[in-house]
mmCIF file of C-alpha atoms in Angstrom:
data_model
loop_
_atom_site.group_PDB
_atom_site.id
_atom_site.type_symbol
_atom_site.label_atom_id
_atom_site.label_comp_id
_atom_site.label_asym_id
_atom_site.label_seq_id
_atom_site.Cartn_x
_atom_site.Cartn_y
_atom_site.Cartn_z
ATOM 1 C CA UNK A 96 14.538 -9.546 -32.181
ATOM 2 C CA UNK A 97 14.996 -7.502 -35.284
ATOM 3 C CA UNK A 98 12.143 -5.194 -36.251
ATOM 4 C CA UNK A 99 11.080 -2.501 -37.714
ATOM 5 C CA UNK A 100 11.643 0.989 -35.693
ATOM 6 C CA UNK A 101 9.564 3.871 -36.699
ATOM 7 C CA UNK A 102 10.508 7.049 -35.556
ATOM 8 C CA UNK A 103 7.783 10.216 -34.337
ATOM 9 C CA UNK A 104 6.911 11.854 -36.537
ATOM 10 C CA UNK A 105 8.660 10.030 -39.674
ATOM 11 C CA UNK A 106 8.683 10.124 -43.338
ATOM 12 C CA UNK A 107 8.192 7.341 -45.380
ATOM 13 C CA UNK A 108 8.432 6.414 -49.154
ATOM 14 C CA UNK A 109 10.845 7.432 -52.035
ATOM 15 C CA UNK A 110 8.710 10.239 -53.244
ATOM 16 C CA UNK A 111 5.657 12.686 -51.507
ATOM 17 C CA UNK A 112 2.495 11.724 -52.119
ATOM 18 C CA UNK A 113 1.035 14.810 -51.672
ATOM 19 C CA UNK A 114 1.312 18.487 -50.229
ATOM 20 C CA UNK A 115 1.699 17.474 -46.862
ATOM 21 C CA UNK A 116 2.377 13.778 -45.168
ATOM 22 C CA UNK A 117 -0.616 11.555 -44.802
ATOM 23 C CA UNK A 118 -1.616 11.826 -40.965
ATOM 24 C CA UNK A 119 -1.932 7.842 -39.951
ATOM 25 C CA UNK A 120 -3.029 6.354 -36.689
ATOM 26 C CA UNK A 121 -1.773 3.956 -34.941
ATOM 27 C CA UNK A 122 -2.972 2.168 -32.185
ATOM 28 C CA UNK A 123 -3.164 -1.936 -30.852
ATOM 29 C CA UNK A 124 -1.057 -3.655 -28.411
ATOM 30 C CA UNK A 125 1.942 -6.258 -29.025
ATOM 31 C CA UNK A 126 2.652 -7.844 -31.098
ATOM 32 C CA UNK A 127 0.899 -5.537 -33.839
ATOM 33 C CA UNK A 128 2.505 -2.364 -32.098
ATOM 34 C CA UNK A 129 5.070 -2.604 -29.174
ATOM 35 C CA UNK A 130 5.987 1.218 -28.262
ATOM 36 C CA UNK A 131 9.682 1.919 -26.962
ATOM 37 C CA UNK A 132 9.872 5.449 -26.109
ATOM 38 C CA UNK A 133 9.135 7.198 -29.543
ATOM 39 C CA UNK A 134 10.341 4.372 -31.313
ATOM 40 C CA UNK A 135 6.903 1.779 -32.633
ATOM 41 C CA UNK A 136 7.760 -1.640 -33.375
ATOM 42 C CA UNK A 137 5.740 -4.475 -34.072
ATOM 43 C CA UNK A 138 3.548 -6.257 -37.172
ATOM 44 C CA UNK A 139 2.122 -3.050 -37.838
ATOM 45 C CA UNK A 140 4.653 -0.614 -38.507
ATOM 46 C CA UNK A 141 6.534 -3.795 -40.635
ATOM 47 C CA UNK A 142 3.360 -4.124 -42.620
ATOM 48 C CA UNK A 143 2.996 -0.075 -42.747
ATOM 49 C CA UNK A 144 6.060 0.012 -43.824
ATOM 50 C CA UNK A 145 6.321 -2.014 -47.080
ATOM 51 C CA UNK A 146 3.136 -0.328 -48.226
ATOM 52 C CA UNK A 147 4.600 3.159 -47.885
ATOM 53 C CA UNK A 148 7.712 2.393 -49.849
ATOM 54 C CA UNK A 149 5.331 0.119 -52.458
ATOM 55 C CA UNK A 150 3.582 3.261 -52.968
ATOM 56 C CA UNK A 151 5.881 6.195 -52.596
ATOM 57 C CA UNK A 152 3.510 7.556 -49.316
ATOM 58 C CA UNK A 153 5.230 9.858 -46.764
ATOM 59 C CA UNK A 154 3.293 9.725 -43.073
ATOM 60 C CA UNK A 155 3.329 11.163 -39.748
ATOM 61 C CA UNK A 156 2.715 8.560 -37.424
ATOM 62 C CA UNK A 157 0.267 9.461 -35.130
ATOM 63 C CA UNK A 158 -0.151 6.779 -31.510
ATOM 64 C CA UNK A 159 -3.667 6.751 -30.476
ATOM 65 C CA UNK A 160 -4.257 5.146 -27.027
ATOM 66 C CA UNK A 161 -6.750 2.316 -28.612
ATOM 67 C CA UNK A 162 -8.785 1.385 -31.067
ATOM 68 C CA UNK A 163 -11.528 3.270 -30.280
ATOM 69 C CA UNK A 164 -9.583 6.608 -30.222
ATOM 70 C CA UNK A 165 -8.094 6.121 -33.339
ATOM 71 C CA UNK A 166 -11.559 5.553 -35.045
ATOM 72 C CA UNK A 167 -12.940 8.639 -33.139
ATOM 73 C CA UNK A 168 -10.119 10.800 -34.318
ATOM 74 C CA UNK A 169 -10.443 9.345 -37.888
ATOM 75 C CA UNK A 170 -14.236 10.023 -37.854
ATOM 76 C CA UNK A 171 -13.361 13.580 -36.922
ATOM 77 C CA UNK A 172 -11.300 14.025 -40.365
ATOM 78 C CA UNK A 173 -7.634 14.367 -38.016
ATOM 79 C CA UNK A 174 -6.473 11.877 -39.501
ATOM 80 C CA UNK A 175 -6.451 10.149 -43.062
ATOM 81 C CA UNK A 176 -5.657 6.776 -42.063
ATOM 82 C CA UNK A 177 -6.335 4.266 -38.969
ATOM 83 C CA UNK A 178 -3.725 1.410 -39.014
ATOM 84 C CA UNK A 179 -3.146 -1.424 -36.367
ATOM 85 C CA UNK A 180 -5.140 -4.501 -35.132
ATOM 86 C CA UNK A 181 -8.783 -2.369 -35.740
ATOM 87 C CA UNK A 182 -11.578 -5.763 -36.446
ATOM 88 C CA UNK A 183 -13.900 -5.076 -39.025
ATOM 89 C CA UNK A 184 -17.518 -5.331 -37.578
ATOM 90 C CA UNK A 185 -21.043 -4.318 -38.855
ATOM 91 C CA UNK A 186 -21.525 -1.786 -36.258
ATOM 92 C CA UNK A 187 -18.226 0.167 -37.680
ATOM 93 C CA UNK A 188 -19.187 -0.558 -41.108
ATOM 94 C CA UNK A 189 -22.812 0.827 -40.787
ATOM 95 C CA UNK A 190 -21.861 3.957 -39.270
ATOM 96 C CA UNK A 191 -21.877 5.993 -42.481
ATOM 97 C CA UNK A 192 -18.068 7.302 -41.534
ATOM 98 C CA UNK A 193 -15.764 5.202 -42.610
ATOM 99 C CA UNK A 194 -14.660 2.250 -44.517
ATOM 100 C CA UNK A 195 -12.045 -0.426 -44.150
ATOM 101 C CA UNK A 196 -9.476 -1.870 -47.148
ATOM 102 C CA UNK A 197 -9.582 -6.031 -47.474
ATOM 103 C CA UNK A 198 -9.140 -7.995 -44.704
ATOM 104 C CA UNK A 199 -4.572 -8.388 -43.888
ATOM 105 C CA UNK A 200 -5.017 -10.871 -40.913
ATOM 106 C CA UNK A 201 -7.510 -13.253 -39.947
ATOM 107 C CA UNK A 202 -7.486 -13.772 -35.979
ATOM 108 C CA UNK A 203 -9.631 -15.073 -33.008
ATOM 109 C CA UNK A 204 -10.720 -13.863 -29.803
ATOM 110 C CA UNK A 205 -9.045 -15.775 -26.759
ATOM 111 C CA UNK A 206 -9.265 -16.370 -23.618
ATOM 112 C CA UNK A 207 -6.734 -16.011 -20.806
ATOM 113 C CA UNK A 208 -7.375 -18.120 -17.436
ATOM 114 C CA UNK A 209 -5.335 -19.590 -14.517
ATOM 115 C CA UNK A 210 -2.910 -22.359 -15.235
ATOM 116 C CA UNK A 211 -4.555 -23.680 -12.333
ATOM 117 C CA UNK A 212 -7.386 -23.767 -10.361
ATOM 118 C CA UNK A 213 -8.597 -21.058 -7.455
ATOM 119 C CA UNK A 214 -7.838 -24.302 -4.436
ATOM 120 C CA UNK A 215 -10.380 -25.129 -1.665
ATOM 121 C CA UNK A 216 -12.373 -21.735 -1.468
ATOM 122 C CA UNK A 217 -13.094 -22.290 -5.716
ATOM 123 C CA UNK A 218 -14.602 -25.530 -4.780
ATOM 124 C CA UNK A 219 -16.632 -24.519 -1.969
ATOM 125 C CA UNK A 220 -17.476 -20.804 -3.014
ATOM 126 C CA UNK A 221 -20.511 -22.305 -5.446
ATOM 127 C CA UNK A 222 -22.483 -23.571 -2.390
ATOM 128 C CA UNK A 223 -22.548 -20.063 -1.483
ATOM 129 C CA UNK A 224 -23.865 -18.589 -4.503
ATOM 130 C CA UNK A 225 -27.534 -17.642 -5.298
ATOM 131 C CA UNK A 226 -28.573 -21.087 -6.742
ATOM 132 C CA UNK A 227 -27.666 -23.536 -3.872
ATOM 133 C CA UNK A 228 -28.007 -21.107 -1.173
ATOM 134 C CA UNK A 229 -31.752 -19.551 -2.331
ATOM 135 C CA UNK A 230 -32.414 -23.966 -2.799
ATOM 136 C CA UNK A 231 -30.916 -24.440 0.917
ATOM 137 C CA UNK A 232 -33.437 -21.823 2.431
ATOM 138 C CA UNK A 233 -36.487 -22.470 0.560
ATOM 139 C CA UNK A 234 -36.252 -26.160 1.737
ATOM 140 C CA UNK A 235 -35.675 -25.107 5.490
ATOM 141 C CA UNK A 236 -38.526 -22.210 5.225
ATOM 142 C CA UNK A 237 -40.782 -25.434 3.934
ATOM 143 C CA UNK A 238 -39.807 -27.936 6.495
ATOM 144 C CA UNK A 239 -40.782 -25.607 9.196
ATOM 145 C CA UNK A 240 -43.805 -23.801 7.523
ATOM 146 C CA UNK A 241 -45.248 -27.438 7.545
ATOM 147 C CA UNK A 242 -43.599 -28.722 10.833
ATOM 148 C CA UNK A 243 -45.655 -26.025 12.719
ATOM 149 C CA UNK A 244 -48.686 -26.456 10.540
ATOM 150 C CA UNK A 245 -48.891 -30.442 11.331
ATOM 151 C CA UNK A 246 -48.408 -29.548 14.843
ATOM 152 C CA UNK A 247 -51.096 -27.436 15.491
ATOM 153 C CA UNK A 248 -53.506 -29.382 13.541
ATOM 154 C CA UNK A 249 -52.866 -32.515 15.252
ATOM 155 C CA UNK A 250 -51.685 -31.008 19.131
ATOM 156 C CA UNK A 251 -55.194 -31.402 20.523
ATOM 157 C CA UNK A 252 -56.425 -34.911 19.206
ATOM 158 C CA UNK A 253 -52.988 -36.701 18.521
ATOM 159 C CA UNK A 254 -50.455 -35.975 21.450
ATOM 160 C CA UNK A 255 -48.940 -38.709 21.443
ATOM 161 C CA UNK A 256 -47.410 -37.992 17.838
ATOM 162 C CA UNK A 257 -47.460 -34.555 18.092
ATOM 163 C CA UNK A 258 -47.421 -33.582 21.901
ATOM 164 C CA UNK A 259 -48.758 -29.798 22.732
ATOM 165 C CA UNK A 260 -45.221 -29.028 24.022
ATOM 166 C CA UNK A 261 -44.434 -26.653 21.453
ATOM 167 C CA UNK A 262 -40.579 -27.631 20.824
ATOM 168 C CA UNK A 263 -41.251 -30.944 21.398
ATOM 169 C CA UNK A 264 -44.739 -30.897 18.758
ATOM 170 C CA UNK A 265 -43.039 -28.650 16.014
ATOM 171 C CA UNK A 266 -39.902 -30.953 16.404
ATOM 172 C CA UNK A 267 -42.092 -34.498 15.336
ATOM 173 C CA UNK A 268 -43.745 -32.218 13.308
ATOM 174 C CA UNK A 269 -40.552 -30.767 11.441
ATOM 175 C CA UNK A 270 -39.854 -35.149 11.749
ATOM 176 C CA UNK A 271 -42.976 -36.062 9.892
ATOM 177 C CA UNK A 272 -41.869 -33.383 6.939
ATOM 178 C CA UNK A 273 -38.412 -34.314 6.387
ATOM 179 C CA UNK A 274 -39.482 -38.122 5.962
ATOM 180 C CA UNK A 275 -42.529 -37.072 4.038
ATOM 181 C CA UNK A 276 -40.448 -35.178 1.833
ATOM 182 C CA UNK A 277 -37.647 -37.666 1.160
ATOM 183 C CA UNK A 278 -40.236 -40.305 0.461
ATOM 184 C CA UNK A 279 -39.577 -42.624 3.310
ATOM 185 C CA UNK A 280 -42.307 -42.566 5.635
ATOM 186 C CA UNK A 281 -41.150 -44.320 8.385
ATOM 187 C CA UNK A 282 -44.786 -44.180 10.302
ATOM 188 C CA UNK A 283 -43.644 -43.398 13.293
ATOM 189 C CA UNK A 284 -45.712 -40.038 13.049
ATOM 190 C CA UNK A 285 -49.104 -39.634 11.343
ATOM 191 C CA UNK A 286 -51.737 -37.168 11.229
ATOM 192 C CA UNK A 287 -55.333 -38.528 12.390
ATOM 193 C CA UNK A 288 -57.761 -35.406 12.180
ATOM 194 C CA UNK A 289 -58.624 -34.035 8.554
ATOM 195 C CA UNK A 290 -57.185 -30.990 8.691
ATOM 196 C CA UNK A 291 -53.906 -32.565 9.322
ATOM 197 C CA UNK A 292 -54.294 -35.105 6.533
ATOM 198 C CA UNK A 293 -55.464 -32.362 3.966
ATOM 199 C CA UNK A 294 -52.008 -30.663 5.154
ATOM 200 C CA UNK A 295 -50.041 -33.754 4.661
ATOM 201 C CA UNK A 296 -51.614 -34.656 1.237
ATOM 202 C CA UNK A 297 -50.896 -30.882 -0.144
ATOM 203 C CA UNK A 298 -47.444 -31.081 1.133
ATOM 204 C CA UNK A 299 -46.650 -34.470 -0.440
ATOM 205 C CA UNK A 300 -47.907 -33.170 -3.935
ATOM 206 C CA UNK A 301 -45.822 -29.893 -2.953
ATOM 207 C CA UNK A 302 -42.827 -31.968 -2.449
ATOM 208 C CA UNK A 303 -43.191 -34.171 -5.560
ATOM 209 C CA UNK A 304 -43.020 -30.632 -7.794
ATOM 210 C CA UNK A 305 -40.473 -28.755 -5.108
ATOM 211 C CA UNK A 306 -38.180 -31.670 -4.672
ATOM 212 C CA UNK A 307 -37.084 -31.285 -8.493
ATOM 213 C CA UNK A 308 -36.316 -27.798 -8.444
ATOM 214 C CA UNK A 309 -34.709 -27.746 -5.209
ATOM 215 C CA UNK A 310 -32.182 -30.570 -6.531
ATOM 216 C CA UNK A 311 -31.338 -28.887 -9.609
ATOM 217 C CA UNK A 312 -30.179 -26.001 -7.748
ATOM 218 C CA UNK A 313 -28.053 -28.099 -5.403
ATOM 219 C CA UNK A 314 -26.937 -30.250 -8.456
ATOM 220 C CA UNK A 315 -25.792 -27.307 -10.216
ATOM 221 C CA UNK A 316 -23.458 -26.332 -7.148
ATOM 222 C CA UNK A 317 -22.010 -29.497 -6.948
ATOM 223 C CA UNK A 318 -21.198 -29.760 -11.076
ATOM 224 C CA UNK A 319 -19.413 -26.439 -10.572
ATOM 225 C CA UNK A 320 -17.532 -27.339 -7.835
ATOM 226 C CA UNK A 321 -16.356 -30.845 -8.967
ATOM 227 C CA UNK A 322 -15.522 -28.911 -12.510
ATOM 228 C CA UNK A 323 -12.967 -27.227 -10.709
ATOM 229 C CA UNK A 324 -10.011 -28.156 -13.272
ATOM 230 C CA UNK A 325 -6.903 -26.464 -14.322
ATOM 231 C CA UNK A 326 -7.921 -23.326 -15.729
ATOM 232 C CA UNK A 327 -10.222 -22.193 -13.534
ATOM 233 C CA UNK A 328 -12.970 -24.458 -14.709
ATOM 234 C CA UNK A 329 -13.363 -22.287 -17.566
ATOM 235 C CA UNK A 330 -13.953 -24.778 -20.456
ATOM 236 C CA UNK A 331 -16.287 -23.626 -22.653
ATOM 237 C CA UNK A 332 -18.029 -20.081 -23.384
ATOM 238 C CA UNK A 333 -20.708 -21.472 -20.937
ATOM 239 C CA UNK A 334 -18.074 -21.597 -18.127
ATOM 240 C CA UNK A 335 -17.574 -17.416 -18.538
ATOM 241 C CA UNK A 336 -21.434 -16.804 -17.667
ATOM 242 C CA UNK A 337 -21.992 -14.729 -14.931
ATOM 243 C CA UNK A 338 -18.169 -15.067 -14.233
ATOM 244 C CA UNK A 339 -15.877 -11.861 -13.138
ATOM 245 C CA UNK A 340 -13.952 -11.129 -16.691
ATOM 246 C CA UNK A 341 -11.410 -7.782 -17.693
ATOM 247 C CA UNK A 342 -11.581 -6.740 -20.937
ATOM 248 C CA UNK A 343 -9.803 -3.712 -22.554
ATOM 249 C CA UNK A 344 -11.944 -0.435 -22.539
ATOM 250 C CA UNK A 345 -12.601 0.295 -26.582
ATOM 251 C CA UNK A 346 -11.695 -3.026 -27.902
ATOM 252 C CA UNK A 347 -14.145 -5.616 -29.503
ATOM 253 C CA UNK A 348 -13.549 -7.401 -26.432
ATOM 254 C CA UNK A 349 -16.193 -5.805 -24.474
ATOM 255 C CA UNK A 350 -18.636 -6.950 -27.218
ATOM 256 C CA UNK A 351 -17.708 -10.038 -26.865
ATOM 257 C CA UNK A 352 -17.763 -10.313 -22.960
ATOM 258 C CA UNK A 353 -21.438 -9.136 -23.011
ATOM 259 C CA UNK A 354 -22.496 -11.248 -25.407
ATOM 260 C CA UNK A 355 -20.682 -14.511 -23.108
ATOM 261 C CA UNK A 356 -22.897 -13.084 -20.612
ATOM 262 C CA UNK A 357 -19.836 -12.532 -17.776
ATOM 263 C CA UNK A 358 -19.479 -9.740 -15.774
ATOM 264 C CA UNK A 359 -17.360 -7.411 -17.257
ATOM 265 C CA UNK A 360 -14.650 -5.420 -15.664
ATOM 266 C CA UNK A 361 -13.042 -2.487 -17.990
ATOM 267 C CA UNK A 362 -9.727 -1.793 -17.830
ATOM 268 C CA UNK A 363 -7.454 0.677 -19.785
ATOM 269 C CA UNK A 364 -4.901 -1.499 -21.355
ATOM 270 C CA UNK A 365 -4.186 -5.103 -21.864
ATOM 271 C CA UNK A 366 -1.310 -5.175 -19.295
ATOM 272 C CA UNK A 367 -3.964 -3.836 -16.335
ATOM 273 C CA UNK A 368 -6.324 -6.645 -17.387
ATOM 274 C CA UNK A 369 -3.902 -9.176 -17.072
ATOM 275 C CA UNK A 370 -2.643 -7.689 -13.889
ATOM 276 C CA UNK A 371 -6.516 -8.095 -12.773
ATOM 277 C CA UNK A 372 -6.092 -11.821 -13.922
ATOM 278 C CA UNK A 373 -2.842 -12.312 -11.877
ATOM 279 C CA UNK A 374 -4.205 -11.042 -8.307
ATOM 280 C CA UNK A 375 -7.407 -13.305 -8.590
ATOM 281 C CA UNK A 376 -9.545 -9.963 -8.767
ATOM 282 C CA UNK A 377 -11.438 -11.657 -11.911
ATOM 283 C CA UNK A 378 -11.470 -15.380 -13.567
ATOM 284 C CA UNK A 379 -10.760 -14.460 -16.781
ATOM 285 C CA UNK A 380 -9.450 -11.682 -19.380
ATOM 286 C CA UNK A 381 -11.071 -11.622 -22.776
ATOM 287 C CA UNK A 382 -8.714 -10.337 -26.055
ATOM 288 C CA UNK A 383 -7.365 -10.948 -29.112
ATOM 289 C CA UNK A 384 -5.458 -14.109 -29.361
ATOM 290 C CA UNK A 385 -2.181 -12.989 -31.048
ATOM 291 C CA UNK A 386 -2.260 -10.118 -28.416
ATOM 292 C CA UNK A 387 -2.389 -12.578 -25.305
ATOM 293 C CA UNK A 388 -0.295 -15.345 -27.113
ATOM 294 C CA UNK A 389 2.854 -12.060 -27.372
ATOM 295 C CA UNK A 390 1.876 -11.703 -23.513
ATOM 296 C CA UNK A 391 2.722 -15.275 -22.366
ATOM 297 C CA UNK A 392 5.631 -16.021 -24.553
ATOM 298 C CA UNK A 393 6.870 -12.648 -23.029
ATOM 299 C CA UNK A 394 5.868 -13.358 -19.595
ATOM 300 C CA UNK A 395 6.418 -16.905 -19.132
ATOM 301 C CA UNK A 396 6.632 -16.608 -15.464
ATOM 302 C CA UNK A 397 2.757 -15.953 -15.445
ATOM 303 C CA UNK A 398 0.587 -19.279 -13.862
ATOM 304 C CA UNK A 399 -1.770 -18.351 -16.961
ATOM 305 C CA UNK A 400 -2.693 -19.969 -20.166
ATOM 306 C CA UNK A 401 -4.976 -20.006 -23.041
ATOM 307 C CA UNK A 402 -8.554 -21.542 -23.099
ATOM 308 C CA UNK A 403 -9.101 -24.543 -25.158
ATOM 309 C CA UNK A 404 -11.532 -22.546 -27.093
ATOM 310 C CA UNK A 405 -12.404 -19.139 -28.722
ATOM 311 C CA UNK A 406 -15.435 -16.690 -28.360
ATOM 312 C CA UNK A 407 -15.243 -15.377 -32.704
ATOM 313 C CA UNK A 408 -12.983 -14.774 -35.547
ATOM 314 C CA UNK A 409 -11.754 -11.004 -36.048
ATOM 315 C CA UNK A 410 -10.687 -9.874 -39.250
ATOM 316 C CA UNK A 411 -8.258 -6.844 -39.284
ATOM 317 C CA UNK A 412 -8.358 -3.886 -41.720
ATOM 318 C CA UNK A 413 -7.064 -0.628 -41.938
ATOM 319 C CA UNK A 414 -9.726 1.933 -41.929
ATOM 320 C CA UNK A 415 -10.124 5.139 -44.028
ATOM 321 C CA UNK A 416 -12.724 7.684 -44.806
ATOM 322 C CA UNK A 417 -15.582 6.925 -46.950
ATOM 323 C CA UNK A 418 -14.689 7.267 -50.568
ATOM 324 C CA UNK A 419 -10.719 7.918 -49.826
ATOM 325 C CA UNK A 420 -8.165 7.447 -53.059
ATOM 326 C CA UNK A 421 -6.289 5.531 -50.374
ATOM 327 C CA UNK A 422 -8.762 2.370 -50.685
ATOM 328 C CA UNK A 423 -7.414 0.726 -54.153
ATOM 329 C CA UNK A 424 -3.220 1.007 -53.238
ATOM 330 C CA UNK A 425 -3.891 0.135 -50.217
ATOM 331 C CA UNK A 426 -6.167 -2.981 -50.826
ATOM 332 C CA UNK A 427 -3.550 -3.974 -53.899
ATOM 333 C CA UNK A 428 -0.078 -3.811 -51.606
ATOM 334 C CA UNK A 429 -2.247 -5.884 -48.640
ATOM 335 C CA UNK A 430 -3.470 -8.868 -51.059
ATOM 336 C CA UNK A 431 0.210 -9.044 -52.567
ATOM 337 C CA UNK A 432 1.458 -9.480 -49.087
ATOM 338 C CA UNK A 433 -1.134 -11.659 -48.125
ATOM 339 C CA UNK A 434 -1.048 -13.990 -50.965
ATOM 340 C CA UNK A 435 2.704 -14.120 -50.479
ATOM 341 C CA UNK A 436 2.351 -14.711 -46.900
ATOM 342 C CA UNK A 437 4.494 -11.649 -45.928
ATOM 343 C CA UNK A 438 1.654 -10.829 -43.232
ATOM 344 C CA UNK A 439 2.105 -14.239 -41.852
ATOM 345 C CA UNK A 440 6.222 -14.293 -42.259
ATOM 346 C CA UNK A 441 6.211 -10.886 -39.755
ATOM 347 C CA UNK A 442 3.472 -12.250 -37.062
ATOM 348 C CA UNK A 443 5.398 -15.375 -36.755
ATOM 349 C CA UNK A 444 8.297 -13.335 -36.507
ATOM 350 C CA UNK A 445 7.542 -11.535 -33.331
ATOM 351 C CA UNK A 446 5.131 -14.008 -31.866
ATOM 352 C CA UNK A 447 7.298 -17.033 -32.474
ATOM 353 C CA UNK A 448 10.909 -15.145 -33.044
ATOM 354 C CA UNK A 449 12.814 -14.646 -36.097
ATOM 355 C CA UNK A 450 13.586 -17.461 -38.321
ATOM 356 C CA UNK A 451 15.474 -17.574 -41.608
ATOM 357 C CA UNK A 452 12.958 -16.919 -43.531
ATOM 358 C CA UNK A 453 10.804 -15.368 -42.138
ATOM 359 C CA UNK A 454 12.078 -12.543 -39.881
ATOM 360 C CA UNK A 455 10.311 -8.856 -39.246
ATOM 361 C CA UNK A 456 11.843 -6.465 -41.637
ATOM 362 C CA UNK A 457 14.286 -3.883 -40.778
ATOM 363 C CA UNK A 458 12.413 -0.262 -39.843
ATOM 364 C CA UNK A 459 13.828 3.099 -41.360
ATOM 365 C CA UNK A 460 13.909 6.175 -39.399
#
């Protein structure tokens, strides 16, 4: 693939700018910045490119290890300029620090799951999660609670039911709950003293409230296991609840993993999340879209794949200091390429590969 190549540090534009070079970082993953050595490929240094020659800006790159470190070293005043895949949010916004040009590129959060599904253990592992198994043992702890209760109400005055043996009593009397509970009453065992009839008349009301919450609980184990499909079961952004998911320390995606409600594991870069992904350690990895659709179509090998669905939109933005002469050139060379659909021509360039018309530019160095 052609691309641009952007030497550290490098100069950039026809004429300076000012007294020294503007001090830009750059940070993001492929295919907004693919690092080769000290050479920086990718969307962003073809997009940083064309603006420093449309407006005569010389730079020193400056590769920050994420997002989050290139905002940090931005809010410090190191730098004078924070390029790459950074999403414009409120929280960023509000901070009082900074300030972002228009939005270039309009993307969504994806993601990543297995091709296929985890096999037996997937199906079966929700009977052995809170729900079904806390459902299980309440029932038993009832059945027997009320099996011995029965018994000794009845042992003395109704042995023939419930005999004064005590594994053979509690055994009718664990008998006369399970068909009490399930409604069927065979007769075959009844209380006659009071006692034992005020027992049996609380525990049928009991059951008739119990019964419906104990089901649900089982219910819900088998609708997880029987949604089992390719992918992990992971349909929906209901599926990620309480579900083992990487996301990449510093990146919007943590946000966004919270707010699924899944339980998050942080890793340093996309490339360790995925690996997480790979080795069945979690169900899911959370990211940018464009980032994880680069991944795949670079990795086709992988048994992974998109979800059907996406948690939000990002927009992207370069980000600046607050009140920075930067904001108007910068805002006028992005809406030219936008409205020409430059942007798009370079991310379908390295996503999709080069086409004839629409190819990533050539780098200087």
């Amino acid at each position: 693939m052609v691309g641009a190549a952007l030497l550290l540090p490098t100069a950039l534009g026809l004429q300076p700018a000012s007294a020294r070079p503007l001090r830009v970082g750059i940070s993001g993953n492929a295919p907004f910045l693919i690092r080769r050595g000290d050479v920086l490929e990718g969307i962003t240094p073809d997009l940083w490119r064309v603006v420093a020659e449309e407006n005569s800006f010389q730079a020193e790159l400056v590769p920050k290890a994420n997002t989050a470190a290139n905002l940090k070293a931005l809010e410090r005043g190191e730098l004078d300029l924070a390029i790459g895949p950074i999403s414009i949010t409120p929280e960023r916004l509000s901070s009082g620090a900074i300030e972002f040009t228009q939005p270039y590129f309009f993307g969504q959060v994806g993601v990543l799951v297995p091709l296929r599904d985890g096999g037996l253990w997937a199906r079966v592992k929700p009977f052995f999660q809170v729900a079904a198994l806390s459902s299980i043992g309440l029932l038993l702890l009832s059945l027997f609670v009320v099996g011995n209760l029965i018994w000794l109400a009845e042992r003395r005055r109704n042995p023939e039911h419930f005999p004064p043996h005590y594994l053979h009593g509690v055994g009718n009397g664990l008998w006369f709950a399970i068909v009490t509970l399930t409604t069927v009453g065979y007769g075959d065992r009844a209380p006659v003293t009071r006692l034992g009839r005020v027992i049996a008349a609380v525990w049928m009301m009991i059951t008739l409230l119990a019964v419906s919450s104990i089901t649900a609980g089982l219910a819900s184990a088998f609708t997880v296991s029987l949604a089992r499909v390719p992918g992990g079961g992971i349909q929906s952004v209901e599926g990620l609840r309480n579900r083992p998911v990487a996301v990449v320390k510093g990146t919007t995606s943590e946000k966004w993993g919270r707010l699924s409600g899944a339980s998050l594991s942080q890793q340093p870069t996309l490339q360790a999340a995925v690996a997480k992904l790979a080795a069945g350690k979690v169900d899911a990895v959370i990211y940018d879209s464009p980032a994880l659709r680069y991944y795949l179509s670079q990795n086709p090998r992988l048994d992974l794949k998109l979800a059907p669905f996406s948690l939000a939109q990002e927009t992207y933005g370069f980000a600046m200091p607050l009140n920075s002469p930067l904001e108007k050139p910068l805002d006028v060379s992005l809406l030219r390429m936008l409205r020409s659909g430059q942007i798009e021509a370079f991310y379908q360039g390295w996503v999709d590969g080069p086409t004839d018309d629409a190819a990533p530019g050539r780098g200087v160095g």
